[in-house]
């Protein structure tokens, strides 16, 4: 083997790529026991990875004469928990200076997702290379590190003195709006302070924003009831100097304090093992309410032999992402709203696989199989009660409040809910536990009750008690259906929105209980050194 190089490609969905990344990560690549394709020397590997459109996003350096390369060059990617980020790594034996990989010996490839790497113990994934029939191609070792500046938050506080008076009969009610400058010269809003009533000398509350949002220069606009008072420009570098004459601005605004601190991130808890590798207990609740015969095309549960129904698509869209963070890929799957054999009793909490002692299904395929089988054995029947299944998960979550597990309840429903008061009480009680609830509405029903449970605008309450955290995310699946009939795109859009809040909800629970991430396990040793005895 002369030279070994690795290449990486990313398969990406352009239509939904406009989000601000949760964080940036870098991937480190090593290989072990590569296939030797050179006659008189060892291979010279090079590596390479990919997303949905198979765009090459990077190549490693070439390492001479080794079957166990440790590549120094990293891949830096935006990490989105809520997206399925597919990767492919190809390894080649480089025998010439030609950039055309077709002219070099192929040593193997591997497919995985970024979530699969992040969710592995210590965020390190080992997988066998394949792609050459009948050959053992060796192993690839992929490690993920969160880039340091992604976890830094800047906390700052401003005040003003003798502002211009804008009210004829009283003083101003000023507030500030902060904008981040973009590389193309445009500006993006990143914070708005509270309004301080009836004063020309306001002191605004301190606030925190990610350093990645404040690293470029800012324009700060000072307004009163949306009447423009003035603006000033500063930069992260200048703000880091803290309270000084340099941070007294021309519109009588002064910086009182500026502190940069590192906050614990979602990846800190995953990588440190504070949340176990099986921390996502995905309970998929499929609403089997009276919607017609599942064998008829008018039913939302209709089992079309050529395409999945909306229930199955929602299950698959969310489940395929969540399962990367579960070590055994075994998920309890329950149904509600049906008459069960043999006596026809109505149940709002029954195992889809029919096994009361063991409701767990093997991966998403196992859940889908159990769902389809249940449609053949139970009779769809109302009413639809949510409280029993919320309380079901809450009992598990209440038993593990040390941060070692986090539970995600996925409810798929047609929008009908018969026990609103009891469900609200169950959610308020669950908000103090390590769990989140995702509700996906299918069909054309009105989802006003689901919107109320979501609590984005008004925090949900019951009996005068407010929920401690916002733990519910609701979306109607119809809003994500692609007009061209592209179900893959529809599922990706759905998963992106319903899962986007999970990392922050997990962190909010950890913060509320003062649970800190464990120290990450020792880094992978990239050098295989033989054991020696001391002399």
Short mmCIF file of C-alpha atoms in Angstrom, two decimals, residues 8 51 221 227 236-237 239 257 294 312 333 345 385 394 414 430 443 490 500 510 529-530 534:
data_model
loop_
_atom_site.label_atom_id
_atom_site.label_comp_id
_atom_site.label_asym_id
_atom_site.label_seq_id
_atom_site.Cartn_x
_atom_site.Cartn_y
_atom_site.Cartn_z
CA UNK A 8 -16.54 11.79 3.51
CA UNK A 51 -25.15 13.32 3.08
CA UNK A 221 -31.18 49.92 18.34
CA UNK A 227 -40.22 55.13 18.25
CA UNK A 236 -17.67 40.90 20.69
CA UNK A 237 -14.04 41.91 21.13
CA UNK A 239 -17.70 43.84 24.76
CA UNK A 257 -21.20 43.88 32.81
CA UNK A 294 -58.79 -0.09 8.48
CA UNK A 312 -46.90 4.79 10.13
CA UNK A 333 -45.42 0.50 22.09
CA UNK A 345 -63.31 -4.57 27.14
CA UNK A 385 -58.31 9.32 26.75
CA UNK A 394 -44.76 9.38 34.24
CA UNK A 414 -56.66 12.08 15.08
CA UNK A 430 -45.22 15.19 34.46
CA UNK A 443 -56.21 13.71 9.50
CA UNK A 490 -42.68 15.03 4.44
CA UNK A 500 -36.25 20.37 17.72
CA UNK A 510 -31.03 18.88 34.25
CA UNK A 529 1.42 0.33 21.35
CA UNK A 530 2.70 -3.13 22.33
CA UNK A 534 9.97 -2.24 32.59
#
